[in-house]
mmCIF file of C-alpha atoms in Angstrom:
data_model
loop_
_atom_site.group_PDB
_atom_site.id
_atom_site.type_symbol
_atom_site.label_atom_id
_atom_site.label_comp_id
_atom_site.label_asym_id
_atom_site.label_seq_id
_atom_site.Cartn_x
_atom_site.Cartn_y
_atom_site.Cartn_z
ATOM 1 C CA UNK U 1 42.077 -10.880 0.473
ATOM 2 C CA UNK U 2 45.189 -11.864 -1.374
ATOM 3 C CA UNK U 3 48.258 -10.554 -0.079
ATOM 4 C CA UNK U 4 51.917 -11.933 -1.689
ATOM 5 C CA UNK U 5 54.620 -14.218 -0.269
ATOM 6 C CA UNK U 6 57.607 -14.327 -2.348
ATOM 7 C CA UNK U 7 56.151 -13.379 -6.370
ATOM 8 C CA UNK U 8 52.957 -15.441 -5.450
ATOM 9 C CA UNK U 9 49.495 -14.505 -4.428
ATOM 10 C CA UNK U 10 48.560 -15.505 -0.884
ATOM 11 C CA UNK U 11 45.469 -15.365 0.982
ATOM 12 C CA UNK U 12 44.654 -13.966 3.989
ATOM 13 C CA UNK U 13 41.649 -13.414 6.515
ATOM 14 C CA UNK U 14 39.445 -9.934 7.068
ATOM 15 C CA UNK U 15 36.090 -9.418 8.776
ATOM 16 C CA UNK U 16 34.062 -6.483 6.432
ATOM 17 C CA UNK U 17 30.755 -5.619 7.000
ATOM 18 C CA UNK U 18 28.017 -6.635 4.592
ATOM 19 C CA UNK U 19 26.388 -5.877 1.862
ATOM 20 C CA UNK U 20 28.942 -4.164 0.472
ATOM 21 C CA UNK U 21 31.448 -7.281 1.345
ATOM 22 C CA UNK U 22 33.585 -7.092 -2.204
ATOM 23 C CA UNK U 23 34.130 -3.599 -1.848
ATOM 24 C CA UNK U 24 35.237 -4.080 2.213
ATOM 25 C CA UNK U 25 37.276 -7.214 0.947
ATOM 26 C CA UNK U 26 39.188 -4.650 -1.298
ATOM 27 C CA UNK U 27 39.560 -1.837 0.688
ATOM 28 C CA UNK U 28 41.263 -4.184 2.951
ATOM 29 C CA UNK U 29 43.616 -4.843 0.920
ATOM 30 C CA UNK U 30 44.098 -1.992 -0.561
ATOM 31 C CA UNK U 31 45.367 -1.149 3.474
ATOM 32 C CA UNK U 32 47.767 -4.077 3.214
ATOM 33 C CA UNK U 33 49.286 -6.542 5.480
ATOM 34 C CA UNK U 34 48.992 -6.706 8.949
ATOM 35 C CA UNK U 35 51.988 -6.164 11.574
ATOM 36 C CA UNK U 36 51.242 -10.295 11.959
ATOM 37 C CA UNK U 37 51.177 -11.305 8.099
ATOM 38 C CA UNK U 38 54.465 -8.820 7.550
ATOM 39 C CA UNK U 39 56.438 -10.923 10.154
ATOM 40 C CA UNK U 40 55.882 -13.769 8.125
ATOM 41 C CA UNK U 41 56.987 -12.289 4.712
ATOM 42 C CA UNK U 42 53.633 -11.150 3.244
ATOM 43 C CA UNK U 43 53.896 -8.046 1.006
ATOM 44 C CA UNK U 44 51.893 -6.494 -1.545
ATOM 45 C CA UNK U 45 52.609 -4.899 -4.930
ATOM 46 C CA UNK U 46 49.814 -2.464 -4.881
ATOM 47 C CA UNK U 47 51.308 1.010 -3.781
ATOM 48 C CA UNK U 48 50.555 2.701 -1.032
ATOM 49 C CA UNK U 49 47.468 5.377 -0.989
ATOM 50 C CA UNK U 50 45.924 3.259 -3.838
ATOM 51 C CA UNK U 51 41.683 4.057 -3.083
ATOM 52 C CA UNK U 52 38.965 2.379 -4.376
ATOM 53 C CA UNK U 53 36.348 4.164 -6.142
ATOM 54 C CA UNK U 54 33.663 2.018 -6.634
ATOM 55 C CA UNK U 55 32.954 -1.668 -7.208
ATOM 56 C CA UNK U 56 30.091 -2.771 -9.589
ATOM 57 C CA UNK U 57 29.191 -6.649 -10.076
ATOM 58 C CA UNK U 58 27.227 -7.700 -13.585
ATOM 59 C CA UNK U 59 27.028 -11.074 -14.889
ATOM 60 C CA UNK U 60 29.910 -12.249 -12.859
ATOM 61 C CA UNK U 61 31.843 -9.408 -13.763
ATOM 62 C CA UNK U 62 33.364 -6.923 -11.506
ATOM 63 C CA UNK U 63 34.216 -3.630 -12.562
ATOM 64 C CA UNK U 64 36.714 -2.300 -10.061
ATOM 65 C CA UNK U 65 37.698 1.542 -10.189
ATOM 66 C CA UNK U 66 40.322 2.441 -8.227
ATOM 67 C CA UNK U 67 42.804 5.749 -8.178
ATOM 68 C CA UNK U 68 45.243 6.250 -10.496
ATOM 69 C CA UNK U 69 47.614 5.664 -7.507
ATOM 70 C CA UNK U 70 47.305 1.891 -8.809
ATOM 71 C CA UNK U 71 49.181 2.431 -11.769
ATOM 72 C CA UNK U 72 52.313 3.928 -10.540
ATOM 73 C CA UNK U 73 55.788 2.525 -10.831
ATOM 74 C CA UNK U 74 56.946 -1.369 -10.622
ATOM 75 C CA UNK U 75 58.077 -3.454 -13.395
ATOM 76 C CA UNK U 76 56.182 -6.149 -15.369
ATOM 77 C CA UNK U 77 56.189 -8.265 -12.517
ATOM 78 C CA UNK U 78 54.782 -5.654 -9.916
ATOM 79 C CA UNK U 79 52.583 -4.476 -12.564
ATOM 80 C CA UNK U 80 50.805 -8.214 -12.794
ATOM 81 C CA UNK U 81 50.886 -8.273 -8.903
ATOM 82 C CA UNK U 82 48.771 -5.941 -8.329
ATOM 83 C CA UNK U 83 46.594 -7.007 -10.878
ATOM 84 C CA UNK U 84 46.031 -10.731 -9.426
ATOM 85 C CA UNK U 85 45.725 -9.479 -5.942
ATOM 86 C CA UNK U 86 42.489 -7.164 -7.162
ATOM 87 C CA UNK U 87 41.290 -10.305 -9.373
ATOM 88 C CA UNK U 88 41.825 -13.356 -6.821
ATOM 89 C CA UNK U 89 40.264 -10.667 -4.136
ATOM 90 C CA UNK U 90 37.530 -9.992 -6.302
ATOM 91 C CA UNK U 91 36.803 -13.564 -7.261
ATOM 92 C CA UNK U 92 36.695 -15.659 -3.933
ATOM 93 C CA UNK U 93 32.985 -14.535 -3.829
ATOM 94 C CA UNK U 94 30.754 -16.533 -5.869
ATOM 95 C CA UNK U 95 29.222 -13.984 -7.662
ATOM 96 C CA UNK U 96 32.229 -12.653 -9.251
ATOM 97 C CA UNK U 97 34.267 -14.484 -12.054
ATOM 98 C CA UNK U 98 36.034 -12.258 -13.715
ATOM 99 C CA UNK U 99 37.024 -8.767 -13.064
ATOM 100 C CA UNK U 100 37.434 -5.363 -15.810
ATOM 101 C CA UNK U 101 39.370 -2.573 -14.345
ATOM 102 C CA UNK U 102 39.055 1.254 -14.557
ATOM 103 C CA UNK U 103 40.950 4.229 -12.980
ATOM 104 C CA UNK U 104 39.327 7.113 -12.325
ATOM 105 C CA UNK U 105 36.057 6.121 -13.827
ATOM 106 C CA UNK U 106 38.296 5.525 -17.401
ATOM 107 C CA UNK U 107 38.423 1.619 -18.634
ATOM 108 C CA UNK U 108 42.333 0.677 -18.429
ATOM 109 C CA UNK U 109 42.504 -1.664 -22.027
ATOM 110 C CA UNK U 110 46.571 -1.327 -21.470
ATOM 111 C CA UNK U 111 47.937 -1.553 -17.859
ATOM 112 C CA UNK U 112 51.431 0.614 -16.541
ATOM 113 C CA UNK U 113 54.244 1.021 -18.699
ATOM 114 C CA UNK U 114 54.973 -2.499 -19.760
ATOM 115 C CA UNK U 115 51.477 -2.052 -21.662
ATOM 116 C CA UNK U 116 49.755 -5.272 -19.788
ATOM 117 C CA UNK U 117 46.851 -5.942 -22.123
ATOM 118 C CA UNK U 118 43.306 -5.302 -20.334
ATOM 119 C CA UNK U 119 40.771 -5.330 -23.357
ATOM 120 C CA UNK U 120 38.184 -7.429 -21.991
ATOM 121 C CA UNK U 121 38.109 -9.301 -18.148
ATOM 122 C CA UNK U 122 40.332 -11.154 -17.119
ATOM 123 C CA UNK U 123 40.107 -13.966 -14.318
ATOM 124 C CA UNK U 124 42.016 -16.347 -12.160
ATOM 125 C CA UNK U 125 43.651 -18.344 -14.995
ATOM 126 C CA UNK U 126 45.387 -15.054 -16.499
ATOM 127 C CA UNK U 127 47.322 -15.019 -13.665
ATOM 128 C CA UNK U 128 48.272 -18.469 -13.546
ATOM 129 C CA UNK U 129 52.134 -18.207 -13.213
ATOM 130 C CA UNK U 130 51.450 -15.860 -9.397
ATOM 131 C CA UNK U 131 49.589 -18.597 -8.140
ATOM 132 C CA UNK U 132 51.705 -21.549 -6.100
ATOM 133 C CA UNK U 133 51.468 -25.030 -7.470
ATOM 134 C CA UNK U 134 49.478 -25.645 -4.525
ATOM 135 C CA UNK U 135 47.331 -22.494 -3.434
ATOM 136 C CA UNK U 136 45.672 -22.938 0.284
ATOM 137 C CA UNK U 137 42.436 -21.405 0.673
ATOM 138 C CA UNK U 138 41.465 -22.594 3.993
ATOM 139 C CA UNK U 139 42.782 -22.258 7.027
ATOM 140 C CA UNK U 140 44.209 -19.157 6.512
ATOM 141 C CA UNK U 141 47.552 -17.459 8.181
ATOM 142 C CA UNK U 142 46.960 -16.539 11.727
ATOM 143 C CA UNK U 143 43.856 -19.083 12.004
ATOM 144 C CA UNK U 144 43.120 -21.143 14.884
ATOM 145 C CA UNK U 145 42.701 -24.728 13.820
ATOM 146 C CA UNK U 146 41.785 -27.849 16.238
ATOM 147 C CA UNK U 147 41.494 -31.699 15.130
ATOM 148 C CA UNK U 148 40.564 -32.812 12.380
ATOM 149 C CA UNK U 149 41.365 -29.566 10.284
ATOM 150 C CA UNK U 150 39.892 -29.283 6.681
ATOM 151 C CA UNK U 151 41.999 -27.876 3.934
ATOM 152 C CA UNK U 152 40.772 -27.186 1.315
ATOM 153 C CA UNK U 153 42.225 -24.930 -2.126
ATOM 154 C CA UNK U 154 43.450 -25.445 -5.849
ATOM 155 C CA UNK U 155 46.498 -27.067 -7.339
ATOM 156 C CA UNK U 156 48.437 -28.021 -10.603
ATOM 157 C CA UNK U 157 50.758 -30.695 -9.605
ATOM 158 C CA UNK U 158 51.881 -33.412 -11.640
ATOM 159 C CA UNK U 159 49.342 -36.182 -11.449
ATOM 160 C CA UNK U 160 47.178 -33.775 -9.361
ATOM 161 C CA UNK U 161 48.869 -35.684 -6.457
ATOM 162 C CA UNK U 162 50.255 -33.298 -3.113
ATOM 163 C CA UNK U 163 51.082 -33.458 0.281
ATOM 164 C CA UNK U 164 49.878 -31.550 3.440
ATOM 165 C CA UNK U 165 51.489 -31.071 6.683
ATOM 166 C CA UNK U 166 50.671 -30.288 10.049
ATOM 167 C CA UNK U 167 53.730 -28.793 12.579
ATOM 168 C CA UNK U 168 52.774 -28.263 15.969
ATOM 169 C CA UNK U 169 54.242 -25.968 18.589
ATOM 170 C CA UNK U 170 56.965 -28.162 19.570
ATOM 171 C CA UNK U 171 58.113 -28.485 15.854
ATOM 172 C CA UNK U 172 56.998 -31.615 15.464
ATOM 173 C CA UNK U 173 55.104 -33.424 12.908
ATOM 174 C CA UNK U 174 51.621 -34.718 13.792
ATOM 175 C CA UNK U 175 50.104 -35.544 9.783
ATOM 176 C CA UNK U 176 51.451 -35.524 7.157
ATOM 177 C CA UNK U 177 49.193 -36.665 4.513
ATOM 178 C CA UNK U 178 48.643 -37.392 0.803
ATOM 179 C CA UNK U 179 45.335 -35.678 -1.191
ATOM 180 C CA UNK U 180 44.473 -35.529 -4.475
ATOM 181 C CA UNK U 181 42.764 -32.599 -6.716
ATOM 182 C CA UNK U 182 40.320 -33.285 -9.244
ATOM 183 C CA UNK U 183 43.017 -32.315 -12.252
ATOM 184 C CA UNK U 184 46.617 -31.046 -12.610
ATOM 185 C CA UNK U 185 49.860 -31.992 -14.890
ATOM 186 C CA UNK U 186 49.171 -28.358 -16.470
ATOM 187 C CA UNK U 187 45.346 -28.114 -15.325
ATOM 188 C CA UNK U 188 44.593 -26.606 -11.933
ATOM 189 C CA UNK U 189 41.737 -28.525 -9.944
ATOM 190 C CA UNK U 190 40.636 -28.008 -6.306
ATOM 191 C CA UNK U 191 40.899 -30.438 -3.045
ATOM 192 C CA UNK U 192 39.017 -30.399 -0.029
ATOM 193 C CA UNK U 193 40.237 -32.450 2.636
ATOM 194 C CA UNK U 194 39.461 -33.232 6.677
ATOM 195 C CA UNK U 195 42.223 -34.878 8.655
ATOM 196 C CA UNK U 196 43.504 -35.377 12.159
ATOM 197 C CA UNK U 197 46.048 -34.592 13.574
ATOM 198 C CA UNK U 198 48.042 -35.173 16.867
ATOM 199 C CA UNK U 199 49.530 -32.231 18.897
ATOM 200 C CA UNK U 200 52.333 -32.339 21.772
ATOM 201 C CA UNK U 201 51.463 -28.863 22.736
ATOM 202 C CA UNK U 202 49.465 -26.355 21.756
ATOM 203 C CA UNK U 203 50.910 -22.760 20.036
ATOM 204 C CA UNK U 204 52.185 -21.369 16.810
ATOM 205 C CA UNK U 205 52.725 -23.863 14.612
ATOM 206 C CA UNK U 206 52.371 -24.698 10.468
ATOM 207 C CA UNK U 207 50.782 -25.863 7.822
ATOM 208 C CA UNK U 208 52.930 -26.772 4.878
ATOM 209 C CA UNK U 209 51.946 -27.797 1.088
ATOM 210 C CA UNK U 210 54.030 -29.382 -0.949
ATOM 211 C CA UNK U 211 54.545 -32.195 -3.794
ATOM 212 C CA UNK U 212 57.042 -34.928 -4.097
ATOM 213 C CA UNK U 213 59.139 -34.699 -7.125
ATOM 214 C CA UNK U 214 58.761 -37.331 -9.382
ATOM 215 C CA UNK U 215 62.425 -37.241 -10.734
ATOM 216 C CA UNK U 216 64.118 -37.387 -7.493
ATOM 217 C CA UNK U 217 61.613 -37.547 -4.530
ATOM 218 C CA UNK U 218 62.391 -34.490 -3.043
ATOM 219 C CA UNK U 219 59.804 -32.346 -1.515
ATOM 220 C CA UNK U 220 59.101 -29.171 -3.429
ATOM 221 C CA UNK U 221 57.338 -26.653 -0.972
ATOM 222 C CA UNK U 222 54.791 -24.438 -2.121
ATOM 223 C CA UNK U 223 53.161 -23.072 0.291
ATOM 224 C CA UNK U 224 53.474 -22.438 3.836
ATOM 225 C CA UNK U 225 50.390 -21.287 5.982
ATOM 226 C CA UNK U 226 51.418 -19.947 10.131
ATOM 227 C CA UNK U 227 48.597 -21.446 12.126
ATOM 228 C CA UNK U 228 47.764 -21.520 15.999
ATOM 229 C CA UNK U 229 47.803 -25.331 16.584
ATOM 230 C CA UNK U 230 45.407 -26.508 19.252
ATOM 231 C CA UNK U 231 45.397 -29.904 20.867
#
């Protein structure tokens, strides 16, 4: 499920039994972060006691009912939060695309105060601006990795170019490589990538994501995945 770090979405890993596995997925994170994901500044902008009532999948189309609970308080910003953690929760299964909300069994066509249009389903790409630059799917925060690690997720970098790098448990840097999506410069493609990497020591260490700026060089991070590092 999709938690937040900083004002972008952020996924994270749950075990939910099946068949009911979108409707586990969300009530997971309708519990929220772990003690684990808190420490390392995930948050979520759905409010506490939020329940889901149901979750019913038709031509790639979830409709998601939860309480009214979901539409209290927050600003534009926490409005659309909560909104793109339900949606990019929804949507990492196959089956779903695109996701139409109700509360209470009603169909929500305007969302919270700011009046957040919600007249048909709306997917990823209407949330657009909560997603990083460079959104890692796999591994996951709090995974175990070993070499060579695949990453794989989406980005919209200029050129479609970006950077991945592995930080082991003695801080240091064992890859630090260059991959490629299959679009970006204002259209977001996906990368899937398998690597090695060299480890001192084995223990918490990171993945980070980032992009080289083409006016200056500098590295502009996007985001940063905790990992247990194995040799």
């Amino acid at each position: 499920m999709y938690f937040l770090h900083g004002e972008n979405v952020s996924p994270a890993p749950r075990t939910v039994t099946t068949p009911a596995t979108a409707a586990g997925a969300l009530r997971a994170l309708l519990a929220g972060p772990d003690r684990y994901e808190r420490t390392h500044d995930r948050s979520t902008a759905i409010p506490s006691g939020t329940t889901l009532n149901s979750v019913a999948v038709s031509r790639h189309v979830a409709t998601v009912d939860l309480s009214a609970r979901y539409d209290d308080g927050g600003g534009s910003l926490s409005m659309r939060a909560r909104l793109a953690q339900v949606v990019f929760t929804a949507t990492r299964f196959p089956a779903v695309e695109k996701v139409r909300f109700e509360l209470d069994g009603k169909p929500v066509t305007a969302f919270g105060g700011e009046g957040i249009v919600l007249n048909k389903p709306v997917g990823r790409a209407d949330f657009e601006d909560l997603a990083p630059a460079i959104l890692v799917e796999s591994p996951l925060i709090g995974d175990s990795i070993r070499t060579p690690v695949r990453v794989w997720g989406s980005a919209n970098t200029f050129e479609a170019t970006l950077r991945l790098k592995i930080t082991d448990a003695a801080g240091r840097t064992t890859a630090n490589i260059y991959a490629t999506a299959t679009s970006g410069t204002g259209t977001r493609g996906t990368f899937d990538v398998t690597f090695p990497y060299t480890a001192t020591r084995s223990g918490a260490g990171m993945l980070t994501a980032y992009w080289d700026s083409p006016e200056d060089g500098r590295a502009v991070i996007e985001d940063t995945v905790p990992l247990t590092v194995r040799r």
